[in-house]
Structures are given as C-alpha cells and as structure tokens.
CSV table of C-alpha atoms in Angstrom, one decimal:
chain,number,residue,atom,x,y,z
G,1,MET,CA,28.1,126.6,155.0
G,2,SER,CA,25.9,123.9,156.3
G,3,SER,CA,24.2,124.4,152.2
G,4,THR,CA,28.4,123.6,150.8
G,5,VAL,CA,29.1,121.0,153.5
G,6,ASP,CA,25.8,119.0,151.8
G,7,ARG,CA,26.2,119.8,148.6
G,8,PHE,CA,30.0,118.6,149.2
G,9,SER,CA,27.9,115.8,151.1
G,10,SER,CA,25.9,114.3,148.0
G,11,LEU,CA,28.6,113.7,145.9
G,12,PRO,CA,29.6,111.2,144.5
G,13,LEU,CA,32.0,109.4,147.0
G,14,ILE,CA,35.4,108.9,143.7
G,15,VAL,CA,34.3,112.7,143.6
G,16,GLN,CA,34.5,114.0,147.0
G,17,GLU,CA,37.8,112.0,147.5
G,18,SER,CA,39.3,114.0,144.4
G,19,VAL,CA,38.8,117.3,145.8
G,20,GLU,CA,39.9,115.9,148.8
G,21,ALA,CA,43.0,115.0,147.4
G,22,GLU,CA,43.3,118.3,145.4
G,23,ILE,CA,43.1,120.1,148.8
G,24,CYS,CA,45.6,117.9,150.0
G,25,SER,CA,48.3,118.3,148.0
G,26,GLU,CA,47.9,122.5,148.1
G,27,ASP,CA,48.9,122.4,151.3
G,28,LEU,CA,51.9,120.2,150.4
G,29,MET,CA,52.9,122.2,148.4
G,30,LEU,CA,52.1,125.4,150.2
G,31,GLU,CA,54.4,122.9,153.0
G,32,VAL,CA,57.0,122.7,150.3
G,33,ARG,CA,57.8,125.7,149.1
G,34,ASN,CA,57.8,126.7,153.3
G,35,TYR,CA,60.7,124.2,153.5
G,36,LEU,CA,62.2,125.5,150.5
G,37,GLN,CA,61.9,129.5,152.0
G,38,SER,CA,63.9,128.4,154.7
G,39,ARG,CA,66.6,126.2,153.4
G,40,GLU,CA,67.5,129.9,151.8
G,41,GLU,CA,66.9,131.4,154.8
G,42,GLN,CA,69.8,129.1,156.4
G,43,ASP,CA,71.8,129.1,153.5
G,44,ARG,CA,72.1,133.3,153.8
G,45,GLU,CA,72.3,132.6,157.2
G,46,LYS,CA,75.5,130.6,156.8
G,47,LYS,CA,77.3,132.9,153.9
G,48,LYS,CA,76.9,135.8,156.4
G,49,GLY,CA,79.3,133.4,158.8
G,50,GLU,CA,76.5,132.5,162.0
G,51,GLU,CA,76.6,129.1,162.9
G,52,LYS,CA,73.9,126.7,163.0
G,53,ASP,CA,73.5,123.6,165.7
G,54,LEU,CA,71.1,121.5,163.4
G,55,GLY,CA,70.7,119.2,166.5
G,56,SER,CA,69.9,115.4,166.0
G,57,ILE,CA,70.2,115.2,162.0
G,58,SER,CA,73.9,116.6,161.2
G,59,CYS,CA,75.4,115.4,165.1
G,60,GLY,CA,75.8,111.5,163.2
G,61,ILE,CA,76.5,109.6,166.4
G,62,GLU,CA,77.1,111.5,169.2
G,63,ARG,CA,77.1,109.9,172.8
G,64,GLN,CA,74.3,108.9,174.3
G,65,SER,CA,72.1,110.5,176.2
G,66,ILE,CA,70.5,110.5,179.5
G,67,ARG,CA,67.0,110.0,177.8
G,68,GLU,CA,68.0,108.0,175.0
G,69,VAL,CA,69.1,105.6,178.0
G,70,GLN,CA,66.2,105.6,179.9
G,71,ASP,CA,64.4,105.4,176.6
G,72,CYS,CA,65.5,102.3,175.5
G,73,GLU,CA,66.2,99.1,177.6
G,74,ALA,CA,70.4,98.8,177.3
G,75,ASP,CA,69.7,94.8,176.6
G,76,GLY,CA,70.1,92.7,173.4
G,77,ILE,CA,70.5,94.5,170.5
G,78,ASN,CA,70.7,98.0,172.5
G,79,MET,CA,74.3,96.4,174.3
G,80,LEU,CA,75.7,97.1,170.4
G,81,PRO,CA,77.8,100.9,170.4
G,82,ASP,CA,76.0,103.4,167.7
G,83,GLU,CA,78.9,102.2,165.2
G,84,VAL,CA,78.5,98.8,165.0
G,85,LEU,CA,73.8,99.9,164.8
G,86,TRP,CA,74.6,102.6,162.1
G,87,ASN,CA,75.8,99.8,159.5
G,88,ILE,CA,73.5,97.3,160.2
G,89,PHE,CA,70.6,100.6,159.7
G,90,GLU,CA,72.8,101.1,156.7
G,91,LYS,CA,72.8,97.9,155.4
G,92,LEU,CA,68.5,98.0,155.2
G,93,ASP,CA,66.5,97.9,152.1
G,94,GLY,CA,64.1,100.1,150.8
G,95,HIS,CA,63.1,103.0,152.7
G,96,GLU,CA,60.3,101.9,155.0
G,97,ASP,CA,62.7,99.6,157.0
G,98,MET,CA,64.2,102.6,158.2
G,99,LEU,CA,61.1,104.1,158.7
G,100,SER,CA,60.2,102.3,161.1
G,101,CYS,CA,63.3,102.3,162.7
G,102,GLU,CA,63.4,105.9,163.4
G,103,MET,CA,60.4,105.2,165.5
G,104,VAL,CA,61.7,103.0,167.6
G,105,CYS,CA,63.1,104.9,170.7
G,106,ARG,CA,65.4,108.3,170.7
G,107,ARG,CA,68.7,106.4,170.4
G,108,TRP,CA,67.8,104.3,167.0
G,109,CYS,CA,65.8,108.1,165.8
G,110,ARG,CA,69.0,109.8,166.1
G,111,ILE,CA,71.3,106.8,164.5
G,112,THR,CA,68.9,107.0,161.7
G,113,ARG,CA,67.9,110.8,161.3
G,114,GLY,CA,71.8,110.5,161.1
G,115,ILE,CA,72.2,108.2,158.2
G,116,TRP,CA,69.7,110.6,156.5
G,117,PHE,CA,71.4,113.4,156.0
G,118,ALA,CA,75.1,111.7,155.1
G,119,ARG,CA,73.6,109.3,152.1
G,120,GLN,CA,74.3,111.0,148.9
G,121,LYS,CA,72.3,107.5,147.0
G,122,LEU,CA,69.1,106.8,147.1
G,123,THR,CA,66.7,104.2,145.7
G,124,ILE,CA,62.6,105.2,146.1
G,125,GLU,CA,60.3,102.1,145.2
G,126,PHE,CA,56.7,102.4,146.3
G,127,PRO,CA,54.8,99.1,145.9
G,128,GLU,CA,53.1,97.9,143.8
G,129,PHE,CA,49.7,96.8,145.2
G,130,HIS,CA,48.6,99.0,148.0
G,131,PRO,CA,44.4,99.6,149.8
G,132,LEU,CA,44.7,103.0,148.4
G,133,ARG,CA,46.1,101.9,145.7
G,134,GLY,CA,42.2,102.8,143.5
G,135,SER,CA,41.7,105.9,145.6
G,136,PRO,CA,42.6,110.1,144.2
G,137,MET,CA,44.3,110.0,147.8
G,138,MET,CA,47.1,108.0,147.2
G,139,LYS,CA,48.9,110.4,145.2
G,140,PHE,CA,48.8,112.5,147.9
G,141,VAL,CA,50.2,109.5,150.4
G,142,ILE,CA,52.4,109.0,148.2
G,143,ASP,CA,54.3,112.9,147.2
G,144,ALA,CA,53.5,113.4,151.7
G,145,GLU,CA,56.3,110.1,152.1
G,146,LEU,CA,59.1,111.1,149.6
G,147,PHE,CA,59.0,114.9,151.2
G,148,CYS,CA,59.4,113.1,154.2
G,149,ILE,CA,61.6,110.8,153.4
G,150,LEU,CA,63.9,114.3,150.7
G,151,LYS,CA,63.7,116.6,154.0
G,152,LYS,CA,65.6,114.9,156.0
G,153,CYS,CA,68.6,113.9,152.8
G,154,PRO,CA,69.8,116.8,151.4
G,155,LYS,CA,73.0,115.9,150.7
G,156,LEU,CA,71.6,113.6,147.6
G,157,GLU,CA,73.5,113.6,144.8
G,158,GLU,CA,71.8,110.3,143.1
G,159,ILE,CA,68.2,109.1,143.2
G,160,GLU,CA,66.3,106.5,141.1
G,161,TYR,CA,62.2,106.6,141.1
G,162,ARG,CA,60.6,103.0,140.8
G,163,SER,CA,56.9,103.5,141.2
G,164,SER,CA,53.9,102.4,139.1
G,165,PHE,CA,52.4,105.7,140.1
G,166,ASP,CA,53.5,108.3,137.3
G,167,PRO,CA,55.1,111.2,138.6
G,168,GLY,CA,53.6,114.4,138.2
G,169,GLU,CA,55.0,118.3,138.0
G,170,ILE,CA,53.6,117.3,142.3
G,171,THR,CA,56.2,114.9,143.0
G,172,LEU,CA,59.6,116.5,140.5
G,173,PHE,CA,59.4,119.5,142.4
G,174,ILE,CA,59.2,118.2,145.4
G,175,ILE,CA,62.4,115.8,144.9
G,176,GLY,CA,64.0,119.4,142.9
G,177,ALA,CA,63.1,121.7,146.1
G,178,CYS,CA,64.8,119.1,149.2
G,179,CYS,CA,67.7,117.9,146.8
G,180,ARG,CA,69.0,121.1,145.0
G,181,ASP,CA,72.4,119.0,144.5
G,182,LEU,CA,71.4,116.5,142.3
G,183,LYS,CA,73.5,115.3,139.5
G,184,ARG,CA,71.8,111.9,138.4
G,185,LEU,CA,68.1,111.0,138.3
G,186,VAL,CA,66.2,108.1,137.3
G,187,LEU,CA,63.1,107.6,136.6
G,188,SER,CA,61.9,104.5,136.0
G,189,SER,CA,58.8,102.6,133.4
G,190,VAL,CA,56.7,106.1,134.2
G,191,ARG,CA,55.1,108.0,132.2
G,192,LEU,CA,55.8,112.2,131.9
G,193,ASP,CA,54.5,115.1,130.0
G,194,SER,CA,55.8,118.3,129.4
G,195,SER,CA,54.8,119.5,132.4
G,196,SER,CA,56.6,117.4,134.0
G,197,PHE,CA,59.6,118.0,131.3
G,198,LYS,CA,59.0,122.1,132.2
G,199,CYS,CA,59.7,120.7,136.2
G,200,LEU,CA,63.1,119.7,135.6
G,201,ALA,CA,64.5,122.6,133.1
G,202,LYS,CA,63.4,124.6,135.9
G,203,HIS,CA,64.7,123.1,139.0
G,204,TYR,CA,66.9,120.3,138.2
G,205,PRO,CA,69.7,123.4,137.4
G,206,LYS,CA,72.8,120.8,138.5
G,207,LEU,CA,71.7,117.6,136.6
G,208,LYS,CA,74.3,116.0,135.1
G,209,GLU,CA,72.4,112.3,133.9
G,210,ILE,CA,69.4,111.6,133.0
G,211,SER,CA,67.5,108.3,132.4
G,212,LEU,CA,65.3,107.5,131.1
G,213,PRO,CA,64.2,103.4,130.9
G,214,PHE,CA,61.1,101.9,129.7
G,215,CYS,CA,59.5,105.6,130.1
G,216,ASP,CA,56.5,107.3,128.3
G,217,TYR,CA,56.7,110.9,126.7
G,218,SER,CA,56.8,112.9,123.7
G,219,GLU,CA,60.3,113.2,122.1
G,220,GLU,CA,59.5,116.7,121.3
G,221,ASP,CA,59.0,117.3,124.6
G,222,LEU,CA,62.1,115.7,125.3
G,223,THR,CA,63.5,117.9,122.8
G,224,GLU,CA,62.1,121.8,124.5
G,225,TYR,CA,64.0,119.7,127.3
G,226,LEU,CA,66.8,119.0,126.0
G,227,LYS,CA,67.0,122.6,124.5
G,228,VAL,CA,67.8,124.3,128.2
G,229,ALA,CA,69.0,121.5,129.6
G,230,ASN,CA,73.1,122.9,129.1
G,231,ASN,CA,75.3,120.8,132.1
G,232,LEU,CA,73.6,117.7,130.6
G,233,GLU,CA,76.5,114.5,130.2
G,234,GLY,CA,74.8,111.4,131.0
G,235,LEU,CA,71.5,111.0,129.0
G,236,SER,CA,69.9,106.9,128.3
G,237,LEU,CA,66.3,105.9,126.8
G,238,VAL,CA,66.6,102.9,126.6
G,239,GLY,CA,64.2,100.5,125.7
G,240,ASN,CA,61.9,104.2,124.1
G,241,LEU,CA,60.4,102.4,120.6
G,242,PRO,CA,58.8,106.4,120.2
G,243,VAL,CA,62.4,107.9,120.1
G,244,THR,CA,63.7,109.0,115.8
G,245,GLY,CA,67.0,110.7,117.4
G,246,LYS,CA,65.8,113.8,116.4
G,247,CYS,CA,65.8,115.5,119.5
G,248,LEU,CA,70.1,115.1,120.2
G,249,ARG,CA,69.8,117.3,118.3
G,250,HIS,CA,70.7,120.1,120.7
G,251,SER,CA,73.0,117.8,123.3
G,252,HIS,CA,76.5,118.5,122.0
G,253,GLY,CA,77.7,118.5,125.7
G,254,ILE,CA,76.5,115.1,126.1
G,255,LYS,CA,79.7,111.9,127.3
G,256,GLU,CA,77.6,109.3,127.8
G,257,LEU,CA,73.8,107.7,125.3
G,258,MET,CA,72.1,105.2,126.0
G,259,LEU,CA,70.0,104.4,123.0
G,260,GLY,CA,69.2,100.6,123.0
G,261,GLY,CA,65.9,99.2,122.0
G,262,CYS,CA,64.9,102.5,119.9
G,263,ARG,CA,64.4,101.2,117.2
G,264,LYS,CA,62.6,103.5,115.2
G,265,ILE,CA,65.8,105.6,115.6
G,266,THR,CA,66.7,107.3,112.2
G,267,ASP,CA,69.0,107.6,109.6
G,268,LYS,CA,68.4,111.3,110.6
G,269,GLY,CA,69.4,110.9,114.5
G,270,LEU,CA,72.4,108.2,114.0
G,271,GLU,CA,73.7,111.1,111.5
G,272,LEU,CA,73.5,113.8,114.7
G,273,VAL,CA,74.6,111.5,116.8
G,274,SER,CA,77.9,111.5,114.9
G,275,LYS,CA,78.2,114.9,115.5
G,276,LEU,CA,78.8,115.1,119.6
G,277,LYS,CA,82.1,115.5,119.5
G,278,ASN,CA,82.8,115.4,123.6
G,279,LEU,CA,80.5,111.4,123.5
G,280,LYS,CA,83.0,108.7,125.3
G,281,CYS,CA,80.2,106.1,125.5
G,282,LEU,CA,77.3,105.3,123.0
G,283,THR,CA,74.9,101.5,123.0
G,284,LEU,CA,73.3,101.1,120.2
G,285,ASN,CA,72.2,97.4,120.3
G,286,LEU,CA,69.3,96.2,119.4
G,287,THR,CA,69.0,99.4,116.6
G,288,ARG,CA,69.1,99.4,113.0
G,289,VAL,CA,72.4,101.3,112.6
G,290,THR,CA,74.7,99.6,110.0
G,291,ASP,CA,78.2,99.3,108.5
G,292,GLU,CA,77.8,102.2,106.6
G,293,GLU,CA,76.9,104.6,109.8
G,294,ALA,CA,78.5,103.3,112.6
G,295,LYS,CA,81.6,104.1,110.4
G,296,LYS,CA,79.6,108.0,110.5
G,297,ILE,CA,80.0,107.9,113.8
G,298,LEU,CA,83.3,106.7,114.8
G,299,LEU,CA,84.8,109.1,112.3
G,300,GLY,CA,82.4,112.0,114.1
G,301,CYS,CA,82.9,111.0,118.1
G,302,PRO,CA,87.4,111.5,118.3
G,303,SER,CA,86.5,110.9,121.4
G,304,LEU,CA,85.0,107.6,122.1
G,305,THR,CA,86.3,104.8,123.8
G,306,PHE,CA,83.4,102.2,124.2
G,307,LEU,CA,80.1,101.7,121.5
G,308,ASP,CA,77.9,98.4,122.0
G,309,LEU,CA,77.0,97.0,118.9
G,310,SER,CA,75.8,93.9,120.5
G,311,GLY,CA,72.0,92.3,119.1
G,312,CYS,CA,71.3,94.5,115.7
G,313,TYR,CA,71.1,92.7,112.6
G,314,ARG,CA,72.7,95.1,110.1
G,315,ILE,CA,76.3,95.6,111.5
G,316,SER,CA,79.1,92.9,110.4
G,317,ILE,CA,82.3,92.1,110.8
G,318,GLN,CA,83.1,95.1,108.0
G,319,THR,CA,82.5,97.5,111.5
G,320,LEU,CA,85.7,95.9,113.1
G,321,LEU,CA,87.7,96.3,109.8
G,322,ASN,CA,86.6,99.7,109.8
G,323,ALA,CA,87.2,100.7,113.1
G,324,TYR,CA,91.1,98.7,112.8
G,325,ASP,CA,91.9,101.1,109.9
G,326,LEU,CA,90.7,104.1,111.5
G,327,ARG,CA,93.1,103.6,114.3
G,328,LYS,CA,96.0,102.7,112.6
G,329,LYS,CA,95.4,106.2,110.3
G,330,GLY,CA,95.2,107.7,113.8
G,331,LEU,CA,91.6,108.6,113.4
G,332,ILE,CA,89.7,107.5,116.2
G,333,ASN,CA,90.7,107.1,119.6
G,334,GLU,CA,93.3,104.2,119.6
G,335,ARG,CA,91.4,102.9,123.5
G,336,ILE,CA,87.9,102.2,122.0
G,337,VAL,CA,86.7,99.1,122.8
G,338,ILE,CA,83.1,97.6,120.8
G,339,SER,CA,80.5,95.3,121.9
G,340,TYR,CA,79.8,93.0,119.1
G,341,GLY,CA,78.5,89.7,118.6
G,342,GLY,CA,78.7,89.2,122.5
G,343,GLU,CA,82.0,89.7,122.0
G,344,LYS,CA,84.2,92.6,123.3
G,345,VAL,CA,86.2,93.5,120.6
G,346,ASN,CA,89.2,95.8,122.1
G,347,ILE,CA,90.6,97.1,118.5
G,348,GLY,CA,94.1,98.9,119.9
G,349,ALA,CA,94.4,95.2,120.7
G,350,ILE,CA,94.7,93.5,117.6
G,351,SER,CA,97.8,93.6,116.5
G,352,CYS,CA,96.7,93.1,112.1
G,353,ARG,CA,93.9,92.9,109.4
G,354,GLN,CA,93.8,89.2,109.3
G,355,ASP,CA,92.7,89.3,113.6
G,356,VAL,CA,89.8,91.1,112.7
G,357,LYS,CA,89.1,88.9,110.2
G,358,ASN,CA,89.5,85.7,112.0
G,359,LEU,CA,87.7,86.8,115.4
G,360,GLY,CA,84.1,87.5,113.1
G,361,LYS,CA,84.8,83.3,112.1
G,362,ARG,CA,85.6,82.6,115.3
G,363,LEU,CA,81.6,84.5,116.7
G,364,LYS,CA,80.0,82.9,113.4
G,365,ASN,CA,81.2,79.7,113.8
G,366,GLY,CA,80.4,79.7,118.2
G,367,LEU,CA,76.2,81.2,117.2
G,368,ASP,CA,76.0,78.4,115.2
G,369,MET,CA,76.9,75.7,116.9
G,370,PHE,CA,73.3,77.9,119.0
G,371,GLY,CA,71.4,77.7,116.1
G,372,GLY,CA,72.7,81.2,115.2
G,373,LEU,CA,71.2,84.8,116.2
G,374,PRO,CA,69.2,86.0,113.4
G,375,ASN,CA,68.7,89.4,114.9
G,376,VAL,CA,72.7,89.6,114.5
G,377,PHE,CA,73.8,88.2,111.5
G,378,PHE,CA,70.6,88.3,108.3
G,379,ASN,CA,68.2,90.6,108.5
G,380,PRO,CA,65.1,89.5,109.5
G,381,SER,CA,61.6,89.9,107.9
G,382,ASP,CA,58.6,93.0,108.3
G,383,ARG,CA,57.0,90.0,110.6
G,384,GLU,CA,59.8,89.6,113.5
G,385,GLU,CA,60.7,93.1,113.6
G,386,ASN,CA,57.1,93.3,114.6
G,387,VAL,CA,57.2,90.4,117.3
G,388,SER,CA,60.1,92.1,118.3
G,389,GLY,CA,58.7,95.8,119.0
G,390,GLU,CA,55.1,94.0,120.6
G,391,LEU,CA,57.6,92.8,123.4
G,392,CYS,CA,59.5,95.4,123.7
G,393,SER,CA,56.3,97.0,124.0
G,394,LEU,CA,55.5,94.3,126.3
G,395,PHE,CA,58.3,94.4,128.8
G,396,ARG,CA,58.0,97.9,129.2
G,397,GLN,CA,54.5,97.4,130.5
G,398,LEU,CA,55.2,94.8,132.9
G,399,ASN,CA,58.4,96.6,134.2
G,400,ARG,CA,56.0,100.0,135.0
G,401,GLY,CA,53.8,97.5,137.1
G,402,HIS,CA,50.9,97.0,135.2
G,403,PRO,CA,47.0,97.1,137.0
G,404,PHE,CA,46.0,94.4,134.1
G,405,PHE,CA,48.7,92.0,135.8
C-alpha cells in the first residue's frame, strides 16, 4: 500500500490532480445515479397513492417555527413577512446569490428552497476567471455545484447554460437526470462532441427545443442526434459557420428554425428547408439565400408565418413581389411577415403590387442616405465574404470566453 502511495506522490502535480479529478467525477456520477434511482422510487410510490412529505422543499411559504425565530434576529429585513422576502429573493441575479441566501439562517433557507422548487426557468452562468481555472479539478467543481442546484429544482422546463468550460457527458447527464421534464435547452458558445449528442438523445426524451448559438460541433454528430429527436419542434443553429443544412433531412417536425449567420448553407440544404411542411418561423439572415430559393421555401412551407431575410445580399425586392403573388393565389399563409432591409413587411396588409415596389424604393433610398449596405443590395467580393466569416468566428470565440482574452 505504501509503495502505491509513494508511486502516486512521485507523479507530476498536474497528473495527480487529473487522477483526483477523475476519481471525484466517478463518485459524483455514482451520487447522481443514486439520486435518479431515489427519484424513480418516489414516483413509483406516488403512483401507488402514498403521500410523501417533502419537508421544507415542497412546502413553499409556511408559518415561522420557533427555531427559525431563535435562529435569526427579528429586526431589519427579518421583520418582513415571508411573502415579501420571497419576492425579493426571486429577483436575485445568478445562482450564487441564491446559494448565499440559503446559508444565512433556517428561515432564509426554507424560503430560498421553496423558490428553487417552484422555479421553471433557470440560467446557469459560471465565472470565466476562477482560481482553479487551470486545474483539472475545476470541471468537477462546476459539475458538483450544478448537481447541488438542479436537484433542488425538479420542475425546471427551461435551462440556459453559459460557461467558458465546455459541458461534457457528465454535465449533460446531470442536467438530464435532475430535470426529466426539460423542454428547452440552450447551450451557448460551447464545444460538443459525439458523446454529448448521444447523451442528449438518451436522457432528454421530452426536449422540444434546443438552441446551440455559436457552438462548435460536427454536423454529422448533429445529424445523428436529429434522427432520434422525434419530439423536437425548435432548433437554433445561429452563428454556426460549418453548418451546410444536410442535418435537416430528418427534421420534419421542426416548427421554428434559426439559421442566422450560417454562411456555408448550401442549395441542397435550402432545398431540405423547403420540405419542412410544419415550419412556422424561419430565420435566414446573413446567409446566401437567393430570390429563387426563397420562393421555393415559401411554396414548400405553407404554414410559414415569419421569414427573416435581413442582411441577405442576394435577396431583392423580387422576393416580396413573389410573396405577394403567392398570397393572392392562396398558396402561402395570409399572415406571413417577411423581414427585409431592416423592416418587417406584413404581406397580407399590402393592397396592391405597386405598393410592394414603392416599399422597395423607399427602403433602398433610406439606406443610400447612410452610404448603403453592401451586404444587402449587391454582391460582395470574395475578400469581403472571407472577412465576414472571420469576424463571425472571432465573435464566437469572444462569446465563449476564450482563455486568450
């Protein structure tokens, strides 16, 4: 035994921390599985009709007990009733402030836990700079803190995860195990691999909307996930430059699709978009879509009510004319709104075709007063396209808290 300890202590410090982080992560996974098993046992008992006493977590706001009065002085903020403290604590920004309030006294702990229990939407944001940032233990610390928070919020339906540390398989497993009724998940500016998408497919059966703005992943891995995500109705891929659109082959149930900034989306990808019959909202801003492709999308998506084409340099007033003609023929939704040239145009409110032309002239004249927008009215050079792509890539790195900055 001593030889093993000596051999471990002789390793470099970074290797020792990596081994310790791996052991701690395994213990955390075991704790999460035990929690998941206990939740399943509670559900089975509820189905049998047994009443469960959830204590201070599910009670919400109750009458103060004698211990709570003894625990905190009845002056200052503690003179306020529980209902007022509930409203104050509910407006706190960030989960760290809530955790701090929970450790003040028994009364504050009971109120904050009631808020955790009733919460349906939560934004998790971890600091970019931390004393343990360069340590392998940092990822375990974040996962342990995340598990501590989420097991208090069994009713969560929407989570937004923001962190300069990429969520691995353990992080996604913790979210899926603690929030089984999750319907919307936002992962902003993170890196996802094939194991992450497999975890999403396995542990998020009720997920209806997933947003991956400025994330880094393989389109093949996303395609494999969309094959099994049958309940998915909303998909946001904003700012993902590698996306070509071929991942949408298996997304027939999508109702809201956001592809803003996906400059590499191909004609084949846009053709797949035009086959989404249930689509109601579509954003294609800052893409290479043309008037002809926009017309195919309008014809192929009869339920479409909003189409964002702002910043598309290949789009002209002809798209609005085509939309007007198709509406007159009853081939598209009468309530469709198209965002073009910085203005939202309600096609159903336009009385005649000449009004569409006048609108196009007015928008163009207004933009000419400010020097025009080259990415809207005429084709940019290849150099301008490359610069635009580099700026989008730089923004994605800045948004995810790149260590260099």
